[in-house]
């Protein structure tokens, strides 16, 4: 026995074993795809066995050769049927292949066992063309799919290419020089062996290989799973889950989430639009309603409502699994494929596991969202409590002086009617009453602002002059207030409110600046807008606090609230005044260097700035 | 007792704080010293004026540090202590005093709702919730008046 005989024997044994394995599988699960697979390997096995028998009896009967040729010609046709089992083959191509096969068989029988060269060439050509078509079809299917399905399709396309090449070589061997025939035969054997194994692994991968092919995508998905709940939106999570499920199963995956408001399952299309599905409708709705996986190998028959959709998207198999966390029905995972054999029985279990994983991720997301809402509520409550405590402190401090001092003045006047007036005591009452009035005014302004009625009657106001007046009217003179303005900047504003705006900004600047440091104000006109700038060299505002500095009750985190009393209303009122005038206010600041507040107000009345 | 008196005799006036004790009150022979601590000068002046009018020897401090300095000079019969103050707040003042073993009674003055809790926190003998009236103030301080109390 030489090496070629050994190779030949091994190839033949492997083919027969593959045939037995596939036949057993067909016996257990009689589907069309399994039947075609069995036929495919049976055809090859038959040719092998026939050749062995012929070798044993040292002669090939004519009828056996005719059957062999017929079976050989049927082989690419069976492959074409398998293409159709896994993806779509146009029926016209199927008909042409059938006609070609019939013509070949008729020609073979008509000419007898000793085939004339044109018939041999026809048989080889038919074989080659159909195999090549199949190979191309599987390559295209591989490029459309991913994960395990892609690997299966790649294996089958390799098998088809090898088979086509093998037959080409077998057909051409008789034409070759005798000394080259042994090499060509050996090559043919190798190609046949490769083709058989590749086809077997692609058509009917053993579970262990299927799992190995699924592993990289599953591993990648699980590696990402932990980070998914923290994606920006739920839709982002859904997209990632769909991608993970699709690549792990080698199918197309869609996830629908239960929407309590609409009582529907909501799916997100690639273009961002949504599709709402009522529970009980289609496979997804049914799997959601029944709370168990549903697998259909014939969706058009099982769900005629969706037939048009299945045809247009060429869906030939659907697997839907509910996404449920404990008692909470979150949604549904739908896997679809062009043809049923893309799925393995283990995919039902895998889909369940993927749905469970999705449930965990979505539930974590819900918990994260819930925690964020609780935190936001707590923060709002804290702000309110801070405000109440600051308001209480700010109001009660001057009130203490007013009450106690007034009572003391009263007692004194009663006890010593003739005594000279306690001027210092009276001044304290007056000063603290005014302070109280200012605080009450702020509180009322903040309330009015919430109702949008802060700004009243408007008149032409020169911002430059007004700024100079407010600046000059500085009772404390602990800081140096300077106004820079080269020309009047006149707009139509509520004078009292703009004055309040300037006062608040200047007081703010003073409050957070060292004594005797200049407060620089600039008033100018730019691009049809009145501009105002109040610059200090105070403690500054941390960058993290800037976005919220104009909000109600908000105070920068570096403000020691025991040192700087305040209700956090000043800038809130400033923003209200500016915005009700159709203007804008913003701030630039650096901690330790100071802050610059900018105001832009429209010059022409009623024009809103962006 | 400790060397709390080592700082010398009580000073009528020191930088920043305004001692408004009036000569005629001292004339009544009441030497009970009350220390008033508040960063709000209006409250400081008002409380000082009222207590001086009742014959107390009033020392006022507008910051925590001034308060500690004043206690070191002369231990008062009671300290009226504002809680929310810049730099060194009421808690810090109370802690500093207690850590020095000074057990002078403290009355917490605060506008906060949690006046009583804050009083408990610093181990104060009482509290005055702002805004307090004349009678509240006098009745509270009265409790700490020494045995050599003159009739007014």
XYZ file of C-alpha atoms in Angstrom:
762
model
C 0.000 0.000 0.000
C 1.552 3.314 -1.017
C 0.972 6.783 0.438
C -1.657 7.607 -2.158
C -3.659 4.498 -1.265
C -3.394 5.339 2.440
C -4.553 8.928 1.839
C -7.380 7.640 -0.282
C -8.444 5.136 2.385
C -8.350 7.765 5.155
C -10.401 10.194 3.046
C -12.974 7.573 2.310
C -13.284 6.470 5.934
C -13.749 10.095 7.043
C -16.414 10.677 4.411
C -18.318 7.586 5.470
C -18.068 8.622 9.153
C -19.354 12.117 8.320
C -22.219 10.556 6.417
C -23.131 8.342 9.389
C -22.978 11.309 11.779
C -25.144 13.509 9.566
C -27.605 10.678 8.923
C -27.986 10.096 12.672
C -28.642 13.793 13.188
C -31.273 13.761 10.434
C -32.884 10.760 12.094
C -33.137 12.731 15.352
C -34.171 16.061 13.777
C -35.729 15.436 10.382
C -35.530 18.914 8.770
C -35.036 19.794 5.122
C -31.532 21.089 5.748
C -30.544 17.915 7.589
C -32.047 15.841 4.765
C -30.044 17.753 2.166
C -26.877 17.397 4.222
C -27.440 13.653 4.453
C -28.051 13.446 0.719
C -24.895 15.418 0.057
C -22.629 13.200 2.127
C -24.565 10.059 1.042
C -23.800 10.908 -2.591
C -20.087 11.135 -1.877
C -20.192 8.018 0.292
C -21.976 6.176 -2.487
C -19.322 7.073 -5.020
C -16.611 5.926 -2.619
C -18.339 2.654 -1.803
C -19.098 2.021 -5.470
C -15.455 2.595 -6.358
C -14.396 0.179 -3.604
C -16.823 -2.443 -4.870
C -15.581 -1.920 -8.407
C -11.991 -2.318 -7.219
C -12.910 -5.529 -5.395
C -14.531 -7.107 -8.394
C -11.772 -5.644 -10.629
C -14.242 -4.304 -13.132
C -16.782 -1.535 -13.302
C -20.135 -2.593 -14.640
C -21.616 -0.082 -17.082
C -24.772 0.511 -15.041
C -22.718 1.313 -11.951
C -20.687 3.889 -13.852
C -23.907 5.496 -15.136
C -25.319 5.718 -11.598
C -21.992 7.065 -10.349
C -22.034 9.809 -12.935
C -25.655 10.658 -12.164
C -24.881 10.849 -8.454
C -21.753 12.879 -9.162
C -23.774 15.336 -11.209
C -26.423 15.506 -8.489
C -23.765 16.504 -5.957
C -23.491 20.205 -6.925
C -27.254 20.359 -7.233
C -27.612 19.100 -3.666
C -25.051 21.726 -2.661
C -27.252 24.330 -4.336
C -30.210 23.083 -2.294
C -28.068 23.501 0.816
C -27.313 27.072 -0.213
C -31.062 27.539 -0.343
C -31.375 25.928 3.083
C -29.043 28.500 4.605
C -29.710 31.608 2.528
C -31.877 32.519 -0.438
C -31.439 31.116 -3.963
C -33.593 32.593 -6.693
C -35.980 29.975 -8.060
C -34.879 30.623 -11.679
C -31.374 29.522 -10.748
C -32.747 26.401 -9.099
C -34.764 25.572 -12.249
C -31.736 26.078 -14.534
C -29.617 23.857 -12.273
C -32.323 21.154 -12.328
C -32.578 21.312 -16.147
C -28.791 21.149 -16.440
C -28.727 18.122 -14.148
C -31.496 16.355 -16.124
C -29.747 17.107 -19.427
C -26.455 15.718 -18.089
C -28.076 12.492 -16.831
C -29.942 11.977 -20.117
C -26.757 12.570 -22.100
C -24.847 10.121 -19.916
C -27.461 7.391 -20.406
C -27.796 8.084 -24.122
C -24.088 7.756 -24.799
C -23.440 4.736 -22.620
C -20.703 4.074 -20.057
C -17.797 5.197 -22.227
C -18.447 8.926 -22.184
C -17.405 10.903 -25.206
C -15.186 13.873 -24.382
C -17.886 16.567 -24.944
C -20.169 14.838 -22.418
C -17.315 14.500 -19.911
C -16.529 18.169 -20.398
C -20.199 19.047 -19.935
C -20.373 17.066 -16.673
C -17.179 18.690 -15.365
C -18.305 22.156 -16.463
C -21.750 21.734 -14.861
C -20.133 20.590 -11.671
C -17.664 23.444 -11.664
C -20.180 26.186 -12.478
C -22.737 25.116 -9.889
C -20.081 24.594 -7.174
C -18.611 28.007 -7.929
C -22.038 29.598 -7.713
C -22.575 27.880 -4.362
C -19.179 28.988 -3.120
C -19.930 32.600 -4.089
C -23.385 32.407 -2.474
C -21.869 31.158 0.781
C -19.112 33.788 0.669
C -21.797 36.469 0.316
C -23.789 34.916 3.145
C -20.657 34.920 5.289
C -20.081 38.617 4.614
C -23.652 39.423 5.607
C -23.500 37.485 8.859
C -21.324 37.591 11.913
C -20.015 35.467 14.718
C -20.561 31.732 14.561
C -22.735 31.999 11.433
C -20.008 33.837 9.597
C -17.478 31.149 10.503
C -19.877 28.403 9.386
C -20.528 30.116 6.060
C -16.799 30.627 5.543
C -16.161 26.928 6.188
C -18.889 25.928 3.708
C -17.672 28.313 1.026
C -14.179 26.882 1.456
C -15.674 23.384 1.182
C -17.539 24.377 -2.007
C -14.422 25.874 -3.593
C -12.401 22.776 -2.729
C -15.126 20.509 -4.116
C -15.353 22.424 -7.379
C -11.579 22.389 -7.781
C -11.471 18.692 -6.913
C -13.969 17.771 -9.632
C -12.163 20.009 -12.122
C -8.938 18.173 -11.426
C -10.666 14.763 -11.554
C -12.198 15.650 -14.902
C -8.895 16.882 -16.313
C -6.770 14.001 -14.971
C -7.476 11.680 -17.936
C -6.217 14.421 -20.232
C -2.949 14.803 -18.350
C 0.326 12.977 -19.083
C 0.359 9.519 -17.431
C 3.348 10.381 -15.212
C 1.477 13.379 -13.732
C -1.734 11.518 -13.020
C -0.623 10.112 -9.651
C 0.178 13.627 -8.394
C -3.163 14.925 -9.632
C -4.935 12.010 -8.011
C -3.227 12.693 -4.691
C -4.108 16.370 -4.967
C -7.695 15.422 -5.752
C -7.819 13.191 -2.685
C -6.510 15.997 -0.460
C -8.967 18.494 -1.896
C -11.799 16.005 -1.422
C -10.793 15.400 2.181
C -10.562 19.160 2.874
C -13.876 19.833 1.181
C -15.672 17.102 3.117
C -14.355 18.236 6.482
C -14.985 21.931 5.764
C -18.533 21.253 4.589
C -19.267 19.032 7.538
C -17.991 21.598 10.043
C -19.924 24.352 8.314
C -23.197 22.535 7.727
C -23.383 20.568 10.939
C -20.741 21.785 13.371
C -20.480 19.508 16.400
C -21.697 21.346 19.544
C -18.166 21.657 20.907
C -16.994 23.458 17.759
C -20.107 25.629 17.705
C -19.373 26.716 21.255
C -15.749 27.412 20.368
C -16.901 29.546 17.416
C -19.318 31.447 19.632
C -16.805 32.023 22.383
C -14.887 35.091 21.120
C -18.067 37.155 20.654
C -19.627 35.925 23.901
C -16.423 36.694 25.753
C -16.244 40.173 24.217
C -19.886 40.797 25.095
C -19.460 39.637 28.690
C -16.317 41.734 29.023
C -18.342 44.794 28.041
C -21.430 43.851 30.022
C -20.288 45.362 33.304
C -19.770 48.795 31.749
C -23.056 48.842 29.815
C -25.338 50.125 32.595
C -23.286 53.327 32.696
C -23.777 54.253 29.033
C -25.401 57.680 28.565
C -28.864 56.545 27.499
C -30.998 53.430 27.635
C -31.045 53.386 23.831
C -27.238 53.155 23.827
C -27.509 50.163 26.147
C -30.139 48.546 23.905
C -27.885 49.003 20.862
C -24.924 47.415 22.653
C -27.066 44.534 23.880
C -28.403 43.987 20.366
C -24.888 44.012 18.984
C -23.677 41.591 21.661
C -26.584 39.188 21.166
C -26.273 39.341 17.377
C -22.558 38.627 17.282
C -22.800 35.949 19.981
C -25.486 33.998 18.125
C -24.570 34.908 14.554
C -28.060 36.250 13.920
C -29.822 39.607 13.746
C -30.871 40.776 17.200
C -33.503 43.328 18.204
C -34.505 44.333 21.691
C -37.869 45.817 22.585
C -38.345 47.450 25.975
C -41.645 47.586 27.792
C -43.005 51.108 27.943
C -45.450 51.577 30.787
C -46.925 54.796 29.406
C -47.910 53.362 26.040
C -48.266 49.738 27.229
C -46.197 48.625 24.263
C -42.861 47.073 23.500
C -40.680 49.769 21.997
C -38.018 48.958 19.409
C -35.429 51.441 18.177
C -34.641 51.527 14.468
C -31.149 52.324 13.200
C -32.312 55.757 12.071
C -33.425 56.572 15.626
C -37.157 56.192 15.008
C -39.146 53.880 17.238
C -41.639 51.118 16.572
C -44.205 50.258 19.235
C -45.528 46.713 19.387
C -48.539 45.631 21.406
C -48.010 42.605 23.635
C -49.310 39.414 22.048
C -48.531 40.591 18.528
C -45.834 38.930 16.455
C -43.281 36.650 18.077
C -41.799 39.329 20.311
C -45.201 40.296 21.707
C -46.142 36.652 22.218
C -42.872 35.731 23.945
C -43.376 38.794 26.192
C -46.976 37.877 26.987
C -46.348 34.173 27.544
C -43.017 34.840 29.317
C -41.269 31.987 27.541
C -39.046 31.691 24.465
C -40.741 31.175 21.106
C -38.905 29.631 18.168
C -40.327 29.580 14.675
C -38.715 27.883 11.701
C -41.455 29.193 9.444
C -42.378 32.688 10.550
C -44.524 33.460 7.495
C -46.748 30.458 8.257
C -46.705 30.916 12.053
C -47.360 34.680 11.993
C -49.074 35.720 8.724
C -49.466 39.278 10.097
C -45.740 39.826 9.758
C -45.326 38.019 6.416
C -44.607 41.160 4.386
C -41.964 42.232 6.877
C -40.351 38.783 6.975
C -40.242 38.686 3.171
C -38.764 42.166 2.799
C -36.147 41.528 5.479
C -35.727 37.889 4.308
C -36.365 36.457 7.753
C -36.763 32.697 7.676
C -36.439 31.876 11.366
C -37.257 33.788 14.536
C -36.345 33.176 18.148
C -37.890 35.500 20.759
C -37.041 35.379 24.465
C -38.539 37.523 27.246
C -36.219 39.845 29.190
C -37.426 39.568 32.757
C -35.848 40.455 36.089
C -37.660 38.537 38.815
C -41.242 39.715 38.533
C -40.424 42.751 36.436
C -41.101 42.260 32.737
C -38.559 44.507 31.075
C -38.831 43.584 27.416
C -37.986 41.007 24.817
C -34.968 39.843 22.804
C -35.678 38.776 19.228
C -33.133 36.883 17.154
C -33.837 36.377 13.486
C -31.999 34.627 10.675
C -32.459 34.031 6.989
C -32.977 30.296 7.427
C -33.693 27.958 10.376
C -30.401 25.958 10.187
C -28.546 29.126 11.203
C -29.951 28.364 14.649
C -28.922 25.381 16.709
C -31.105 23.924 19.443
C -28.623 25.288 21.978
C -29.428 28.805 20.749
C -32.782 28.731 22.557
C -30.921 28.289 25.824
C -28.293 30.836 24.783
C -30.989 33.374 23.886
C -32.473 32.857 27.358
C -29.091 33.475 28.957
C -28.502 36.581 26.831
C -31.966 37.862 27.767
C -31.166 37.268 31.447
C -27.891 39.144 31.036
C -29.791 41.968 29.339
C -32.277 41.972 32.235
C -29.453 42.321 34.758
C -27.884 45.163 32.772
C -31.191 46.998 32.271
C -32.100 46.482 35.910
C -28.729 47.885 37.023
C -29.399 50.828 34.765
C -32.811 51.326 36.360
C -31.181 51.200 39.802
C -28.499 53.688 38.741
C -31.210 56.004 37.379
C -33.240 55.567 40.531
C -30.225 56.335 42.703
C -29.504 59.436 40.612
C -33.104 60.612 41.027
C -32.911 60.013 44.778
C -29.629 61.910 44.901
C -31.119 64.767 42.887
C -34.118 64.871 45.226
C -31.847 64.796 48.246
C -29.749 67.546 46.716
C -32.871 69.635 46.085
C -34.028 69.006 49.642
C -30.601 69.868 50.982
C -30.554 73.076 48.923
C -33.976 73.958 50.242
C -32.919 73.205 53.809
C -29.721 75.175 53.320
C -31.805 78.005 51.953
C -34.263 77.848 54.841
C -31.438 77.810 57.350
C -29.634 80.671 55.574
C -32.877 82.615 55.220
C -33.694 82.018 58.875
C -30.243 83.180 59.905
C -30.275 86.206 57.612
C -33.738 87.319 58.644
C -33.431 86.576 62.343
C -30.086 88.320 62.820
C -31.342 91.874 62.073
C -34.673 90.978 63.671
C -32.878 90.171 66.942
C -31.466 93.684 67.077
C -34.765 95.266 66.065
C -36.783 93.391 68.717
C -34.360 93.567 71.607
C -33.218 97.131 70.937
C -36.776 98.422 70.453
C -37.887 96.772 73.713
C -34.904 98.245 75.477
C -35.663 101.721 74.093
C -39.263 101.326 75.223
C -38.260 100.270 78.760
C -35.800 103.159 79.004
C -38.386 105.670 77.873
C -40.826 104.320 80.463
C -38.299 104.274 83.325
C -36.538 107.547 82.582
C -38.953 109.735 80.631
C -36.652 112.746 80.794
C -33.430 111.022 79.715
C -31.831 112.066 76.427
C -32.677 109.911 73.423
C -30.441 106.889 72.870
C -29.411 107.938 69.350
C -27.065 104.948 68.884
C -29.823 102.514 69.835
C -32.363 104.170 67.527
C -29.859 104.084 64.641
C -29.334 100.373 65.190
C -33.070 99.754 64.930
C -33.284 101.832 61.731
C -30.243 100.202 60.124
C -31.317 96.657 60.926
C -34.901 97.356 59.796
C -33.551 98.469 56.421
C -31.370 95.403 56.196
C -34.420 93.293 56.942
C -36.408 95.147 54.288
C -33.693 94.409 51.729
C -33.758 90.709 52.534
C -37.542 90.546 52.403
C -37.339 92.359 49.047
C -34.943 89.740 47.703
C -37.243 86.939 48.795
C -40.233 88.626 47.180
C -38.234 89.279 43.995
C -37.242 85.628 43.808
C -40.891 84.647 44.154
C -41.961 87.193 41.522
C -39.223 85.947 39.240
C -40.649 82.425 39.369
C -43.885 83.881 38.070
C -42.002 85.831 35.393
C -43.108 89.269 36.507
C -39.966 90.904 37.791
C -39.462 93.596 35.187
C -41.966 96.423 35.130
C -42.272 99.670 33.216
C -39.399 100.465 30.845
C -37.817 103.754 29.879
C -34.626 104.850 28.105
C -31.729 104.260 30.495
C -28.061 105.155 30.017
C -26.184 102.225 31.472
C -22.917 104.186 31.690
C -24.429 106.937 33.869
C -26.394 104.450 35.942
C -23.279 102.361 36.608
C -21.402 105.489 37.707
C -24.241 106.430 40.074
C -24.415 102.980 41.655
C -20.628 102.886 41.923
C -20.418 106.310 43.569
C -23.172 105.436 46.027
C -20.885 103.252 48.050
C -21.582 103.700 51.757
C -18.790 101.463 53.012
C -15.931 102.665 50.774
C -14.031 99.494 51.678
C -13.358 98.894 48.019
C -12.594 101.024 45.024
C -15.347 101.008 42.438
C -14.347 102.285 38.997
C -16.457 102.692 35.879
C -14.953 102.774 32.400
C -17.297 104.039 29.681
C -16.333 106.066 26.614
C -19.868 106.892 25.481
C -23.449 106.629 26.755
C -25.042 103.225 26.198
C -28.773 103.773 26.080
C -31.394 101.036 26.024
C -35.002 100.737 27.079
C -35.030 99.061 30.454
C -36.724 98.940 33.833
C -34.437 101.462 35.524
C -35.070 100.191 39.042
C -34.280 96.587 38.090
C -31.123 97.440 36.142
C -29.995 99.483 39.144
C -30.690 96.449 41.335
C -28.702 94.302 38.893
C -25.719 96.647 39.142
C -26.006 96.865 42.924
C -26.152 93.095 43.273
C -23.164 92.528 40.997
C -21.094 95.228 42.705
C -22.060 94.050 46.200
C -21.233 90.502 45.207
C -17.852 91.596 43.900
C -17.131 93.473 47.143
C -18.374 90.681 49.349
C -15.940 88.144 47.949
C -12.942 90.471 47.447
C -10.283 91.653 49.851
C -10.886 95.155 51.146
C -9.579 98.066 49.059
C -9.134 95.994 45.921
C -10.652 97.642 42.863
C -13.981 96.588 41.381
C -13.679 97.418 37.675
C -16.828 98.085 35.711
C -16.884 98.598 31.977
C -19.893 99.645 29.923
C -19.789 99.595 26.124
C -21.745 98.785 22.995
C -20.899 95.880 20.707
C -22.757 94.340 17.755
C -25.983 96.162 18.583
C -25.787 94.929 22.166
C -25.268 96.850 25.380
C -22.416 95.216 27.241
C -21.484 95.401 30.899
C -18.620 93.842 32.775
C -18.012 93.719 36.543
C -14.557 92.474 37.397
C -13.173 91.699 40.857
C -10.035 90.120 42.250
C -11.800 88.058 44.876
C -11.859 84.416 45.846
C -13.256 83.277 42.477
C -15.675 80.482 41.722
C -14.611 76.830 41.260
C -15.188 75.613 37.684
C -17.514 72.860 38.904
C -19.874 75.427 40.434
C -19.986 77.779 37.423
C -22.882 76.090 35.590
C -25.120 76.401 38.654
C -24.036 79.751 40.002
C -27.099 81.573 38.643
C -29.507 79.021 40.030
C -31.745 79.610 42.984
C -30.224 78.948 46.415
C -26.956 78.108 44.691
C -23.707 79.249 46.233
C -20.212 78.337 45.195
C -18.728 75.462 47.193
C -15.731 77.568 48.245
C -18.005 80.058 49.986
C -17.796 79.547 53.722
C -21.449 79.998 54.600
C -20.520 80.954 58.141
C -18.416 83.763 56.806
C -20.551 84.983 53.921
C -24.123 85.059 54.951
C -26.561 85.015 52.108
C -29.503 83.195 50.757
C -28.028 82.498 47.327
C -30.659 84.651 45.681
C -28.572 87.589 44.424
C -27.325 86.067 41.165
C -30.617 84.243 40.639
C -32.362 87.626 40.700
C -29.643 89.125 38.448
C -30.216 86.432 35.851
C -33.958 86.961 36.103
C -33.624 90.704 35.511
C -31.298 90.206 32.527
C -33.338 87.430 30.933
C -36.632 89.239 31.349
C -34.992 92.089 29.443
C -34.136 89.594 26.686
C -30.446 89.643 27.537
C -27.818 87.200 28.734
C -25.516 86.945 31.724
C -22.438 84.790 32.172
C -19.328 84.598 34.269
C -15.653 83.878 33.859
C -13.774 83.006 36.982
C -10.602 81.545 38.340
C -10.293 80.441 41.942
C -8.015 82.763 43.853
C -7.773 85.275 40.996
C -11.269 86.695 40.802
C -14.470 86.689 38.808
C -15.785 88.695 35.866
C -19.518 88.895 35.368
C -20.670 89.742 31.848
C -24.053 91.101 30.887
C -25.414 91.593 27.372
C -28.647 93.539 26.990
C -30.500 94.309 23.765
C -30.321 97.951 22.708
C -33.538 97.903 20.730
C -36.559 96.996 22.868
C -38.158 93.607 22.429
C -35.288 92.070 20.510
C -34.170 88.829 22.057
C -30.527 87.835 22.018
C -29.336 84.317 21.520
C -8.908 77.770 90.297
C -6.455 78.303 87.547
C -4.465 81.290 86.572
C -7.340 82.756 84.703
C -6.967 86.023 86.504
C -3.342 86.272 85.500
C -4.261 88.350 82.485
C -4.780 91.361 84.706
C -7.847 93.313 85.666
C -10.824 93.438 83.344
C -10.376 95.973 80.615
C -13.171 98.257 79.812
C -12.273 98.604 76.186
C -10.109 96.734 73.748
C -9.424 96.979 70.064
C -12.378 96.123 67.850
C -14.772 95.065 70.568
C -16.963 97.695 72.120
C -17.494 97.502 75.822
C -20.525 99.584 76.564
C -20.697 98.929 80.300
C -21.798 102.121 81.830
C -20.148 103.767 84.846
C -23.426 104.106 86.758
C -24.022 100.345 86.499
C -20.637 99.617 88.011
C -21.532 102.045 90.717
C -24.209 99.616 91.848
C -21.404 97.313 92.860
C -22.288 94.484 90.463
C -19.077 92.985 89.167
C -20.587 90.034 87.315
C -18.873 89.990 83.957
C -20.805 88.755 80.916
C -18.927 87.958 77.703
C -20.971 88.512 74.539
C -19.613 86.953 71.331
C -21.213 87.697 67.950
C -19.823 88.675 64.545
C -22.885 90.864 63.927
C -21.956 94.227 65.447
C -25.580 95.380 65.763
C -26.452 92.419 67.961
C -23.234 92.826 69.879
C -23.939 96.517 70.545
C -27.605 95.938 71.413
C -26.964 93.057 73.819
C -24.088 94.950 75.415
C -26.210 98.069 75.865
C -29.060 96.097 77.453
C -26.875 94.128 79.854
C -24.820 97.206 80.798
C -28.085 98.970 81.524
C -28.899 96.157 83.953
C -25.592 96.679 85.704
C -23.511 93.877 84.246
C -19.891 94.282 83.394
C -20.047 93.488 79.668
C -17.114 92.414 77.541
C -17.938 92.012 73.883
C -16.023 90.037 71.277
C -16.736 90.026 67.560
C -14.786 86.865 66.805
C -13.918 83.533 68.359
C -10.313 84.532 68.949
C -11.314 87.775 70.701
C -13.608 85.699 72.907
C -10.787 83.361 73.950
C -8.499 86.342 74.633
C -11.186 87.980 76.770
C -11.757 84.796 78.827
C -8.016 84.501 79.354
C -8.003 88.018 80.791
C -11.037 87.642 82.996
C -13.392 84.725 83.416
C -16.990 85.891 83.018
C -19.954 84.389 84.882
C -21.494 83.454 81.549
C -20.603 83.570 77.867
C -23.310 84.431 75.327
C -21.930 82.701 72.259
C -23.050 83.094 68.654
C -22.552 79.842 66.729
C -22.207 80.892 63.090
C -19.111 83.047 62.883
C -16.355 83.242 60.313
C -12.931 81.652 60.868
C -13.562 80.396 64.407
C -17.164 79.475 65.028
C -19.063 78.856 68.266
C -18.231 75.158 68.281
C -14.512 75.912 68.021
C -14.678 78.482 70.836
C -16.512 76.033 73.127
C -14.066 73.251 72.254
C -11.071 75.488 72.928
C -12.450 76.563 76.312
C -13.332 73.045 77.419
C -9.958 71.706 76.291
C -8.330 74.315 78.541
C -10.467 73.035 81.404
C -12.477 76.258 81.551
C -15.964 75.362 82.702
C -17.555 78.794 82.515
C -21.259 78.465 81.588
C -22.060 79.022 77.938
C -25.364 80.207 76.493
C -25.681 79.570 72.781
C -27.162 82.377 70.668
C -28.382 81.220 67.295
C -30.977 81.838 64.602
C -30.974 78.166 63.653
C -33.913 75.859 64.304
C -31.502 73.468 65.940
C -30.588 75.871 68.773
C -31.218 73.297 71.505
C -29.285 70.559 69.715
C -26.370 72.879 69.126
C -26.445 73.855 72.787
C -26.247 70.166 73.732
C -23.445 69.626 71.215
C -21.159 72.166 72.840
C -22.266 71.300 76.386
C -23.866 74.709 76.878
C -25.957 75.528 79.921
C -28.658 77.218 77.891
C -29.598 78.800 74.604
C -31.171 81.966 73.280
C -33.006 81.462 70.010
C -32.746 84.549 67.798
C -34.743 86.720 67.641
C -34.954 86.923 71.419
C -36.614 89.729 73.328
C -35.402 91.784 76.220
C -37.042 89.566 78.857
C -35.614 86.333 77.428
C -32.155 87.848 77.444
C -32.324 89.200 80.962
C -33.957 86.092 82.440
C -31.316 83.862 80.882
C -28.375 85.925 82.074
C -29.983 86.337 85.535
C -29.563 82.585 86.156
C -25.810 82.985 86.143
C -25.628 86.039 88.397
C -23.120 85.634 91.233
C -23.970 85.501 95.000
C -22.879 89.119 95.568
C -25.851 90.230 93.463
C -26.982 93.693 94.391
C -30.586 94.704 94.291
C -31.129 96.882 91.296
